């Protein structure tokens, strides 16, 4: 069975249907990209998968490693290995990045029946991973995302990804707001985490990211439906033609 | 209402965890207040004549005072004749010489509250003056403090053993004419703590007192007086909690601090009185007057409070900055949930030159909790170059709670510099989702976010107290957002 299997997923927020029947399967080791115009439902899909309670799932099924994902609480989805890099990471004033990640990592380890890390082990790990994604160590001591620049927030998401080592990483526009060097580092970070057992779902507006993180499949999301799927060349095609073509096809 | 909101609501509706009544023999007077009751209290405590006279003067003055109505809190009128003004645990011998000698039931009470005295003594090196109901039952580390010339004892003992000091300073910061509840306290106070730190001495340990209301229908009128002589330093901790009961309990304490030249007093409180049931029935009314006088040059008084309990809180720890270059600080975290109401804040009265004050107030409201911050910064005409920084942040955890801010500023000297910042935020469902998405359960997320919000205040608490405060917040707010 696939790592993630979405079947005919419908979801709405405040009575407005946003996702109108999504089908998508990601195998272990694969990287998929989702592209689509503003407001097409990309973030909605990401947040529904993460279990954001403000969305109501009105139909369809989602299986993650054979588990019915929609039945799990958001924290259990995370503990099972679903990670969402948020398009707009929130700030948590007064809570240091280090403290936050220790709470997160140990909650996940506990759920999996693994030994919680002690302070020394954790510190070692966090330093090593910060280095691997070139995160300034000063940011570790600062409150979570509080006063971080846009790029620092995104880099912090990738750093958390590296720390938590999920089986499925959904990255919602992690590339937007990054300078060219940061984009490269983030892509390198993602690429170094790509493995046989791990899948990625990368949401982006730009072909540029996909020239660093080469996807196995690209999907076009429009008005809450996947209107086209293809290989990496689909992204290049979109860069040239835009979404108008698909819009007509969808209508 | 989303799923998260619902969980948060449930979290806040938790029952009070420290609710139980100790069964201990009481020596209680019938309810009611008149001059005879005051004479009874004074006689019971073997007080000198001047003390009785002072109490009676306070009483006669109080009779003329109107009940204050300006605070943003609502409650039925208090029947002062329905309150019993004296109750003391019976003791076989005079005073226990060590903690082993205190009533085992009392010890058990403290143990159930998670504050075993003996452990505190050994582990934290804290000298404890425990006030159970109205009379001190355990005083420790006295010998060690005595070597330094420090006096740390119950107020009753101080009146007998150090009458000159008490007579000189009692009422010097909060006179019995000050306000209604301070007036009442002056007439009927039963006990409290007394601290005297002589010139140049740094108190070698944190001094702490645990208060606990226990006897049904017994108003609590604690009186605390702390005097720090020239160049001395002291840190004092006060913490309290109370058992579940039906009638409202009145608590009207007075705390007076005096810092002479170059002296520093740090006064930290963790307050967890019974807040009442979901409808607010049976909670403690906490009407407290706390004031510090920076009498000397370069002196400093710092208040830190963590207020999670009481049905109604009416409390404004204040600083009168009379000495030149003196410093006043107020750090506060106040939580109101259920039907709790709090009107709290501070007053900083700048009188000396180059005086500085800092106010950091963090208010958290949940359920139907209502909270007001009321702060006064007054710069008097002679206070050249006075500076104040005020920051008031409110966090709302439900749609039914409220936060209100009443900053009063009275500047009578043009050289003053004042800064004021205020924010109101709703605990974000987005923040909780973010934590959830990293594997952190909602309850832990709430306590993480709230503790982050309170951090600036918690870090001013002595270490072991900070840990306790954090734990208290967790217990209090399990079930508090929406
Ligand atoms: N609370 C809400 N009430 C009504 N509509 C909403 C609400 N939240 C989001 N939407 C709508 O859902 C649609 C999908 O939003 P979503 O954030 O998923 O888009 P997106 O594809 O991620 O866009 P972008 O590329 O701009 O990030 C948008 O039209 C948005 O306005
Ligand atoms: Mg989006």
XYZ file of C-alpha atoms and ligand atoms in Angstrom:
765
model
C 0.000 0.000 0.000
C 1.043 3.533 -0.636
C 2.579 5.725 2.070
C -0.280 8.169 1.656
C -3.488 7.490 -0.163
C -6.152 10.132 -0.585
C -9.448 9.075 -2.097
C -12.148 11.488 -3.218
C -11.444 13.913 -0.381
C -13.979 16.683 0.186
C -13.560 19.387 2.812
C -15.105 22.706 3.689
C -14.550 25.649 5.953
C -17.385 27.733 7.348
C -19.818 26.061 5.024
C -17.757 26.754 1.884
C -16.568 23.681 0.048
C -12.902 24.068 -0.843
C -11.735 20.548 -1.630
C -14.053 18.917 -4.149
C -12.768 15.397 -4.549
C -9.010 14.955 -4.321
C -7.350 11.694 -5.332
C -3.651 11.321 -4.703
C -1.284 8.496 -3.830
C 2.308 8.894 -2.725
C 4.594 5.898 -2.483
C 7.451 5.627 0.001
C 10.540 7.317 -1.372
C 8.562 9.559 -3.761
C 8.429 13.309 -3.959
C 5.302 14.920 -5.353
C 4.761 18.564 -6.134
C 1.461 20.407 -6.099
C 1.090 23.616 -8.058
C -1.928 25.770 -8.552
C -3.137 29.348 -8.489
C -3.845 31.333 -5.335
C -6.930 30.165 -3.533
C -7.119 26.820 -5.337
C -6.998 24.861 -2.061
C -3.349 23.834 -1.688
C -2.988 24.982 1.911
C -6.434 23.628 2.656
C -5.326 20.178 1.546
C -2.172 20.452 3.664
C -4.088 21.519 6.754
C -6.801 18.931 6.327
C -4.076 16.283 6.228
C -2.569 17.777 9.392
C -5.971 17.677 11.121
C -6.706 21.395 11.459
C -10.055 21.393 13.309
C -11.297 24.506 11.511
C -11.897 22.362 8.416
C -14.679 19.870 8.125
C -14.095 16.767 6.050
C -17.337 16.051 4.232
C -16.312 13.041 2.226
C -13.553 10.693 1.145
C -10.811 8.787 2.880
C -7.153 9.242 3.716
C -4.842 6.385 4.596
C -1.343 6.894 5.918
C 0.806 3.791 6.327
C -2.415 1.749 6.476
C -3.941 3.908 9.197
C -7.111 5.890 8.733
C -5.571 9.321 9.083
C -8.842 11.208 9.405
C -9.653 9.376 12.627
C -6.486 10.553 14.356
C -6.075 13.682 16.478
C -3.656 16.227 14.989
C -0.935 15.381 17.519
C -1.269 11.668 16.772
C -0.922 12.302 13.055
C 2.329 14.101 13.828
C 3.457 11.247 16.070
C 2.632 8.742 13.341
C 5.013 10.668 11.118
C 3.106 13.375 9.239
C 4.898 16.709 9.207
C 3.543 19.970 7.855
C 5.854 22.855 7.095
C 3.379 25.721 7.394
C 2.986 28.445 4.769
C 2.690 30.917 7.639
C 4.479 29.530 10.729
C 3.009 31.009 13.923
C 4.961 32.742 16.631
C 4.970 31.468 20.198
C 6.390 34.264 22.362
C 8.359 33.276 25.432
C 8.864 29.640 24.410
C 12.365 28.941 23.193
C 12.835 27.013 19.991
C 14.958 24.498 21.863
C 12.385 23.925 24.588
C 9.621 23.619 22.041
C 11.453 21.054 19.951
C 12.427 19.023 22.974
C 8.768 18.825 24.005
C 7.831 17.877 20.439
C 10.526 15.279 19.897
C 9.994 13.606 23.231
C 6.220 13.502 22.756
C 6.766 11.743 19.446
C 9.357 9.343 20.864
C 7.146 8.511 23.798
C 4.245 7.701 21.485
C 6.485 5.377 19.528
C 7.708 3.653 22.667
C 11.205 5.054 22.285
C 13.298 6.409 25.142
C 12.978 10.168 25.652
C 16.203 12.040 25.031
C 17.960 13.567 28.008
C 19.191 17.139 27.916
C 22.696 16.239 26.738
C 21.610 13.928 23.937
C 19.057 16.452 22.803
C 21.511 19.330 22.784
C 23.942 17.356 20.700
C 21.254 16.428 18.191
C 19.885 19.924 17.909
C 23.317 21.424 17.245
C 24.108 18.863 14.605
C 20.784 19.344 12.801
C 20.951 23.133 13.010
C 24.295 22.936 11.281
C 22.959 20.619 8.594
C 20.302 23.142 7.541
C 22.559 26.123 8.258
C 20.272 27.513 10.923
C 21.914 30.217 12.999
C 22.384 28.759 16.488
C 21.188 32.000 18.025
C 17.730 31.186 16.654
C 17.638 28.043 18.793
C 17.538 30.106 21.941
C 15.008 32.598 20.651
C 11.261 32.125 21.122
C 9.618 30.023 18.401
C 9.436 32.174 15.244
C 9.027 35.290 17.390
C 10.500 38.205 15.489
C 12.046 35.846 12.914
C 12.324 37.192 9.393
C 10.183 35.506 6.761
C 13.147 33.487 5.514
C 14.230 32.528 9.028
C 10.777 31.177 9.738
C 10.894 28.977 6.652
C 14.351 27.755 7.468
C 13.144 26.988 10.969
C 10.423 24.774 9.490
C 13.041 22.793 7.587
C 15.125 22.576 10.736
C 12.146 21.144 12.620
C 11.632 18.706 9.774
C 15.235 17.578 10.133
C 14.795 17.186 13.880
C 11.527 15.266 13.808
C 12.332 12.961 10.869
C 8.759 12.262 9.730
C 7.696 9.666 7.153
C 5.710 12.192 5.198
C 6.701 15.826 4.928
C 4.231 18.289 3.465
C 5.954 21.567 2.668
C 3.558 24.433 2.009
C 5.383 27.106 0.028
C 8.540 26.659 2.033
C 10.359 28.328 -0.833
C 8.461 31.595 -0.881
C 10.239 34.456 0.798
C 13.631 32.783 0.578
C 16.681 34.372 -0.975
C 18.579 32.318 -3.534
C 21.154 30.985 -1.090
C 18.461 30.079 1.416
C 16.468 28.367 -1.299
C 19.460 26.241 -2.145
C 20.080 25.360 1.517
C 16.462 24.450 2.048
C 16.472 22.304 -1.071
C 19.708 20.628 0.024
C 18.144 20.014 3.411
C 15.130 18.386 1.813
C 17.236 16.362 -0.594
C 19.435 15.049 2.197
C 16.291 13.854 3.969
C 14.909 12.092 0.928
C 15.086 8.380 1.474
C 13.531 5.061 0.549
C 11.049 5.202 3.377
C 10.107 8.868 3.334
C 7.728 10.746 1.089
C 7.434 14.464 0.303
C 4.551 16.592 -0.825
C 5.913 19.932 -1.916
C 3.525 22.826 -2.535
C 5.041 25.600 -4.587
C 4.339 28.299 -7.124
C 7.767 28.144 -8.679
C 9.451 25.800 -11.052
C 12.740 27.095 -9.618
C 12.368 25.032 -6.420
C 11.608 21.969 -8.492
C 14.883 22.343 -10.356
C 16.572 21.765 -6.999
C 14.113 19.264 -5.545
C 13.325 17.132 -8.531
C 9.825 15.687 -8.124
C 8.673 12.288 -9.241
C 5.240 13.671 -9.979
C 3.633 17.076 -10.398
C -0.084 17.763 -9.842
C -2.065 20.803 -10.788
C -4.713 21.799 -8.266
C -7.497 24.022 -9.466
C -10.769 24.945 -7.752
C -10.332 22.132 -5.263
C -9.611 19.375 -7.770
C -6.478 17.869 -9.256
C -6.959 18.663 -12.910
C -3.740 17.279 -14.241
C -0.863 15.090 -13.113
C 2.408 14.410 -14.845
C 6.174 14.219 -14.549
C 8.595 17.015 -13.712
C 8.180 18.486 -17.176
C 4.631 19.505 -16.255
C 6.089 22.140 -13.962
C 8.125 23.608 -16.785
C 5.082 23.601 -19.002
C 3.103 25.539 -16.399
C 5.878 28.072 -16.107
C 5.327 28.881 -19.745
C 1.567 28.633 -20.154
C 0.099 29.435 -16.740
C -3.096 27.885 -15.458
C -5.539 29.340 -17.957
C -5.449 26.284 -20.147
C -6.443 24.004 -17.268
C -9.008 26.442 -16.081
C -10.926 25.987 -19.275
C -10.460 22.252 -19.088
C -11.842 22.232 -15.565
C -14.787 24.465 -16.303
C -17.297 25.882 18.149
C -14.331 23.983 16.781
C -12.920 20.852 18.359
C -9.950 22.740 19.764
C -12.178 25.315 21.375
C -14.166 22.591 23.026
C -11.115 20.880 24.474
C -9.839 24.150 25.804
C -13.188 24.826 27.414
C -13.087 21.458 29.131
C -9.576 22.090 30.278
C -10.538 25.297 32.007
C -13.495 23.855 33.794
C -11.401 21.674 36.051
C -12.308 21.488 39.660
C -10.130 23.071 42.264
C -7.442 20.572 43.212
C -6.544 21.734 46.691
C -10.008 21.466 48.182
C -10.352 19.769 51.537
C -10.974 20.926 55.068
C -8.670 20.014 57.890
C -10.415 18.821 60.984
C -8.609 20.620 63.743
C -9.853 21.791 67.115
C -10.630 25.469 66.916
C -10.773 28.081 69.558
C -13.213 30.416 67.859
C -15.228 33.431 68.962
C -18.858 33.785 67.865
C -19.495 35.829 64.714
C -19.761 39.573 65.071
C -17.619 42.655 65.529
C -17.594 45.217 68.311
C -15.043 46.713 70.707
C -15.324 43.710 73.013
C -14.225 41.354 70.256
C -11.222 43.579 69.599
C -10.394 43.577 73.309
C -10.755 39.782 73.287
C -8.299 39.407 70.394
C -5.819 41.748 72.013
C -6.076 40.007 75.383
C -5.835 36.552 73.809
C -2.549 37.656 72.282
C -1.312 39.266 75.481
C -0.753 42.551 73.689
C 0.481 45.727 75.346
C -2.002 48.522 75.972
C -0.778 50.725 73.082
C -1.587 47.989 70.610
C -5.146 47.691 71.869
C -5.530 51.468 71.724
C -4.339 51.489 68.124
C -6.773 48.745 67.181
C -9.654 50.580 68.808
C -8.782 53.829 67.056
C -8.663 51.954 63.768
C -12.028 50.354 64.536
C -13.716 53.638 65.389
C -12.350 55.185 62.226
C -13.427 52.183 60.142
C -16.999 52.544 61.364
C -17.082 55.948 59.639
C -15.652 54.694 56.335
C -17.789 53.915 53.277
C -17.391 50.564 51.504
C -15.326 51.188 48.339
C -17.310 50.764 45.144
C -14.919 51.842 42.409
C -13.359 48.483 41.581
C -14.677 46.626 38.550
C -15.936 43.665 40.571
C -19.424 42.599 41.574
C -20.534 40.748 44.689
C -23.329 40.876 47.260
C -22.686 43.174 50.243
C -20.567 41.552 52.939
C -22.178 41.143 56.354
C -19.296 41.962 58.668
C -21.336 40.834 61.654
C -21.580 37.318 60.217
C -17.837 36.827 60.329
C -15.937 35.338 63.228
C -12.829 37.369 63.939
C -10.697 34.976 65.891
C -9.741 31.343 65.613
C -6.557 29.618 66.702
C -5.461 26.002 66.614
C -5.101 24.635 70.162
C -1.609 23.869 71.293
C -0.541 21.774 74.232
C 2.739 23.484 74.946
C 3.551 27.103 74.254
C 5.307 27.046 70.890
C 6.682 24.095 68.958
C 10.455 24.101 69.036
C 10.819 22.204 65.788
C 8.607 21.179 62.923
C 8.285 17.693 64.404
C 6.219 19.181 67.141
C 3.543 20.752 65.018
C 0.101 19.186 64.878
C 0.324 16.117 62.626
C -3.002 17.079 61.000
C -1.523 20.399 60.035
C 1.513 18.772 58.549
C -0.741 16.458 56.626
C -2.618 19.434 55.224
C 0.581 20.943 53.946
C 1.721 17.615 52.583
C -1.486 17.238 50.616
C -0.877 20.655 49.153
C 2.514 19.457 48.040
C 4.445 21.790 50.300
C 5.945 19.595 52.996
C 7.698 21.906 55.409
C 10.474 19.536 56.406
C 11.447 18.973 52.794
C 11.487 22.660 52.189
C 13.765 23.146 55.137
C 16.198 20.512 54.060
C 16.154 20.908 50.304
C 15.627 24.582 49.789
C 17.022 26.002 52.988
C 13.888 28.048 53.412
C 12.959 29.425 56.800
C 9.247 28.923 57.226
C 6.849 30.866 59.317
C 3.609 29.003 58.659
C 0.384 30.802 59.377
C -2.432 28.330 59.866
C -5.657 30.150 60.320
C -4.665 33.020 62.477
C -1.804 31.907 64.637
C 1.719 30.930 63.726
C 2.320 27.292 64.417
C 5.782 26.681 63.096
C 8.819 28.887 62.948
C 12.093 27.484 61.775
C 15.670 28.435 61.144
C 15.249 31.021 63.801
C 18.591 30.359 65.382
C 20.468 30.798 62.153
C 18.715 34.026 61.359
C 19.265 35.206 64.900
C 23.026 34.947 64.468
C 22.749 37.544 61.710
C 20.557 39.706 63.869
C 17.568 39.034 61.639
C 14.170 38.865 63.221
C 11.674 36.620 61.455
C 8.684 35.789 63.583
C 4.939 36.021 63.845
C 3.443 39.463 64.228
C 2.052 38.522 67.656
C 5.497 37.596 68.851
C 6.996 40.761 67.376
C 4.463 42.870 69.264
C 5.598 41.221 72.493
C 9.337 40.888 71.802
C 10.095 43.901 69.594
C 7.476 46.460 70.589
C 9.641 49.462 69.694
C 10.132 48.372 66.101
C 6.493 47.452 65.656
C 5.306 50.652 67.217
C 7.604 52.724 65.045
C 6.719 51.111 61.711
C 3.254 49.534 61.972
C 0.849 51.669 59.990
C 3.646 53.925 58.769
C 3.159 52.824 55.162
C -0.488 51.797 55.279
C -2.196 53.874 57.973
C -5.506 52.584 59.323
C -7.180 55.520 57.611
C -5.906 54.356 54.213
C -8.859 52.392 52.948
C -11.816 50.397 54.179
C -10.231 46.970 54.265
C -6.910 48.198 55.627
C -8.915 49.919 58.361
C -10.740 46.713 59.220
C -7.493 44.777 59.193
C -5.870 47.267 61.574
C -8.689 46.729 64.058
C -8.872 42.963 64.001
C -5.667 41.529 62.538
C -4.833 38.298 64.275
C -1.389 37.437 63.028
C 1.047 37.568 60.176
C 4.775 37.817 59.729
C 7.349 40.240 60.941
C 10.774 40.627 59.396
C 13.584 42.903 60.447
C 16.893 42.888 58.594
C 19.530 44.960 60.349
C 21.935 47.361 58.674
C 24.236 45.828 56.086
C 22.907 42.278 56.397
C 22.012 40.167 53.412
C 19.441 37.646 54.495
C 21.082 34.267 53.805
C 17.875 32.525 52.732
C 14.506 33.135 51.173
C 11.927 33.786 53.851
C 8.586 32.235 53.249
C 5.163 31.959 54.778
C 2.356 29.724 53.748
C -1.100 30.970 54.431
C -4.106 28.812 54.507
C -7.685 29.661 55.323
C -9.275 26.792 57.127
C -11.844 27.543 59.769
C -15.345 27.982 58.382
C -16.662 31.528 58.643
C -13.398 32.914 59.936
C -12.211 36.015 58.208
C -8.505 36.167 57.736
C -6.761 39.355 58.624
C -3.049 38.925 58.243
C -0.651 41.699 58.956
C 2.849 41.617 57.588
C 5.608 44.085 58.247
C 9.063 43.916 56.698
C 11.780 46.388 57.578
C 15.085 46.425 55.723
C 17.643 48.697 57.318
C 20.414 50.538 55.461
C 22.196 48.384 52.883
C 20.325 45.193 53.749
C 18.726 42.718 51.346
C 15.821 40.346 51.790
C 13.664 38.134 49.598
C 10.320 37.091 51.010
C 7.967 34.489 49.581
C 4.304 34.228 50.327
C 2.090 31.436 49.068
C -1.384 30.332 49.936
C -4.249 28.046 49.083
C -7.540 27.188 50.737
C -9.963 24.275 51.022
C -13.332 24.008 49.334
C -16.055 25.609 51.382
C -19.551 26.965 50.945
C -19.617 30.481 52.326
C -17.479 33.213 50.956
C -14.387 33.808 52.957
C -13.078 37.290 53.421
C -9.361 37.810 53.327
C -8.216 41.337 53.993
C -4.495 41.390 54.555
C -2.153 44.307 54.913
C 1.489 44.087 53.950
C 3.888 46.942 54.668
C 7.458 47.070 53.436
C 10.042 49.654 54.420
C 13.415 49.935 52.693
C 15.939 52.381 54.109
C 19.015 53.729 52.234
C 20.499 51.199 49.781
C 18.205 48.441 51.032
C 16.409 45.982 48.760
C 13.226 44.041 49.382
C 11.864 41.460 47.000
C 8.381 40.227 47.822
C 7.021 37.291 45.817
C 3.533 35.855 46.071
C 1.883 32.803 44.658
C -1.773 33.074 45.527
C -4.152 30.169 45.029
C -7.159 30.745 47.268
C -10.269 28.757 46.543
C -11.960 30.508 43.581
C -15.466 29.164 44.165
C -17.420 26.612 42.162
C -18.445 27.058 38.518
C -21.011 29.636 39.581
C -18.485 31.407 41.774
C -20.093 30.240 45.019
C -17.928 29.794 48.058
C -14.808 31.452 46.760
C -12.450 33.639 48.731
C -12.771 37.418 48.629
C -9.238 38.692 48.573
C -9.104 42.395 49.423
C -5.495 43.134 50.128
C -3.483 46.258 50.710
C 0.183 45.853 49.936
C 2.495 48.794 49.856
C 6.212 49.318 50.000
C 7.985 52.493 50.967
C 11.383 53.160 49.461
C 12.189 55.493 52.315
C 15.911 55.693 51.686
C 18.062 56.784 48.772
C 19.019 54.054 46.287
C 16.558 51.653 47.808
C 14.582 49.131 45.809
C 11.305 47.296 46.287
C 10.181 44.627 43.920
C 6.779 42.913 43.928
C 6.145 39.748 41.968
C 2.766 38.086 42.128
C 1.184 35.074 40.565
C -2.541 35.228 41.248
C -4.591 32.239 40.243
C -7.144 31.913 43.012
C -9.952 33.779 44.814
C -13.491 34.500 43.680
C -12.728 38.204 43.846
C -9.336 39.821 43.967
C -8.829 43.452 44.824
C -5.162 44.084 45.115
C -2.633 46.730 44.116
C 0.873 46.129 45.466
C 2.401 49.573 45.297
C 5.637 51.433 45.765
C 6.161 54.864 47.214
C 9.516 56.014 45.860
C 10.508 58.644 48.377
C 14.280 58.194 48.378
C 16.325 59.644 45.529
C 17.335 57.054 42.903
C 14.962 54.533 44.401
C 13.471 51.798 42.246
C 10.042 50.189 42.294
C 9.058 47.095 40.346
C 5.806 45.234 39.857
C 5.622 41.952 37.971
C 2.276 40.239 37.889
C 0.541 37.264 36.382
C -3.151 37.057 37.154
C -5.490 34.334 35.992
C -9.261 34.533 36.129
C -11.424 31.629 35.033
C -14.838 30.235 35.877
C -16.640 33.171 37.507
C -13.526 34.741 38.988
C -13.190 38.512 39.044
C -9.973 40.378 39.546
C -9.250 44.061 39.754
C -5.553 44.283 40.259
C -2.552 46.368 39.365
C -0.169 48.694 41.077
C 0.610 52.227 42.046
C 4.004 53.795 41.577
C 4.323 57.075 43.388
C 7.487 58.910 42.386
C 8.622 61.457 44.966
C 12.431 61.359 44.929
C 14.780 62.456 42.157
C 15.819 59.959 39.479
C 13.323 57.417 40.683
C 12.511 54.561 38.333
C 9.657 52.126 38.148
C 8.788 49.132 36.001
C 5.379 47.530 35.655
C 4.873 44.259 33.817
C 1.362 42.879 34.071
C 0.177 39.706 32.353
C -3.505 38.942 32.601
C -5.031 35.663 31.507
C -8.798 35.275 31.339
C -10.705 32.085 30.660
C -14.248 30.845 31.008
C -16.337 33.721 32.319
C -13.370 35.280 34.110
C -13.267 39.058 34.245
C -10.077 40.928 34.783
C -9.115 44.548 35.113
C -5.671 46.009 35.251
C -5.657 49.246 37.195
C -2.387 51.069 37.418
C -1.439 54.494 38.626
C 1.844 56.178 37.864
C 2.182 59.459 39.699
C 5.129 61.779 39.288
C 5.031 64.388 42.058
C 6.403 67.923 41.466
C 9.778 67.291 43.136
C 10.484 64.001 41.342
C 13.046 65.246 38.817
C 13.932 62.837 35.998
C 11.558 60.112 37.034
C 11.078 57.230 34.645
C 8.410 54.600 34.297
C 7.970 51.698 31.935
C 4.603 49.936 31.914
C 3.607 46.899 29.937
C 0.186 45.275 30.225
C -0.566 42.208 28.187
C -3.830 40.333 28.252
C -4.523 36.883 26.915
C -8.083 35.770 26.326
C -8.884 32.095 26.336
C -12.611 32.090 25.670
C -15.272 34.173 24.015
C -17.009 34.789 27.338
C -14.129 36.229 29.354
C -13.043 39.826 29.539
C -9.979 41.971 30.007
C -10.033 45.669 30.843
C -7.224 48.137 31.320
C -7.407 51.309 33.380
C -4.077 53.100 33.318
C -3.998 56.335 35.302
C -1.154 58.721 34.756
C -0.562 61.816 36.816
C 2.556 63.697 35.838
C 3.366 66.850 37.776
C 6.978 67.239 36.708
C 7.891 67.918 33.066
C 11.189 65.996 33.207
C 9.378 62.684 33.605
C 9.656 59.978 30.971
C 6.876 57.441 30.747
C 6.446 54.543 28.395
C 3.331 52.434 28.160
C 2.675 49.346 26.075
C -0.438 47.237 26.047
C -1.500 44.207 24.030
C -4.483 41.895 23.996
C -4.265 38.539 22.287
C -6.484 35.562 21.994
C -4.738 32.279 22.598
C -4.492 31.182 19.036
C -6.065 28.029 17.761
C -3.312 28.394 15.186
C -0.687 28.266 17.912
C -2.285 25.158 19.344
C -2.487 23.519 15.928
C 1.168 24.334 15.370
C 2.094 22.589 18.620
C -0.224 19.658 17.845
C 1.371 19.330 14.443
C 4.719 18.865 16.129
C 3.330 16.084 18.325
C 2.477 18.157 21.403
C -0.926 17.412 22.979
C -3.380 20.289 23.441
C -3.090 20.416 27.237
C 0.671 20.642 27.027
C 0.395 23.167 24.228
C -1.801 25.440 26.341
C 0.563 25.341 29.271
C 3.522 25.881 26.960
C 1.934 28.925 25.345
C 0.721 30.384 28.635
C 4.034 29.865 30.367
C 5.719 31.548 27.435
C 3.344 34.475 27.813
C 4.181 34.740 31.527
C 7.896 34.231 31.188
C 8.971 37.786 31.886
C 7.225 37.572 35.237
C 8.210 34.027 36.169
C 11.846 34.787 35.656
C 11.736 37.346 38.440
C 10.626 34.653 40.911
C 13.129 32.763 43.023
C 13.996 29.480 41.281
C 11.971 26.964 43.287
C 9.026 29.319 43.402
C 9.129 29.724 39.636
C 8.824 25.975 39.210
C 5.881 25.922 41.594
C 4.245 28.829 39.794
C 4.608 27.098 36.489
C 3.047 23.948 37.920
C 0.237 25.980 39.406
C -0.488 27.583 36.038
C -0.646 24.165 34.456
C -3.132 22.872 37.020
C -5.150 26.050 36.895
C -5.426 26.297 33.154
C -6.048 22.650 32.399
C -9.434 23.321 30.873
C -9.304 27.065 30.261
C -9.372 28.132 26.601
C -12.084 28.620 24.025
N -12.325 30.753 6.988
C -12.605 30.735 5.666
N -13.834 31.014 5.228
C -14.132 30.987 3.919
N -13.224 30.703 2.972
C -11.985 30.425 3.351
C -11.604 30.405 4.728
N -10.305 30.083 4.804
C -9.898 29.915 3.528
N -10.888 30.105 2.665
C -10.834 30.036 1.170
O -10.382 28.773 0.773
C -9.780 28.892 -0.501
C -8.499 28.061 -0.527
O -7.528 28.631 0.295
P -6.067 28.017 0.420
O -5.384 28.723 1.495
O -6.166 26.550 0.497
O -5.450 28.428 -0.998
P -4.010 28.156 -1.558
O -4.171 27.319 -2.752
O -3.104 27.669 -0.520
O -3.582 29.620 -2.019
P -2.156 30.388 -1.956
O -1.423 29.974 -3.191
O -2.516 31.815 -2.042
O -1.467 30.013 -0.702
C -9.540 30.372 -0.715
O -10.471 30.839 -1.661
C -9.829 30.990 0.626
O -10.343 32.292 0.533
Mg -1.491 28.410 0.481
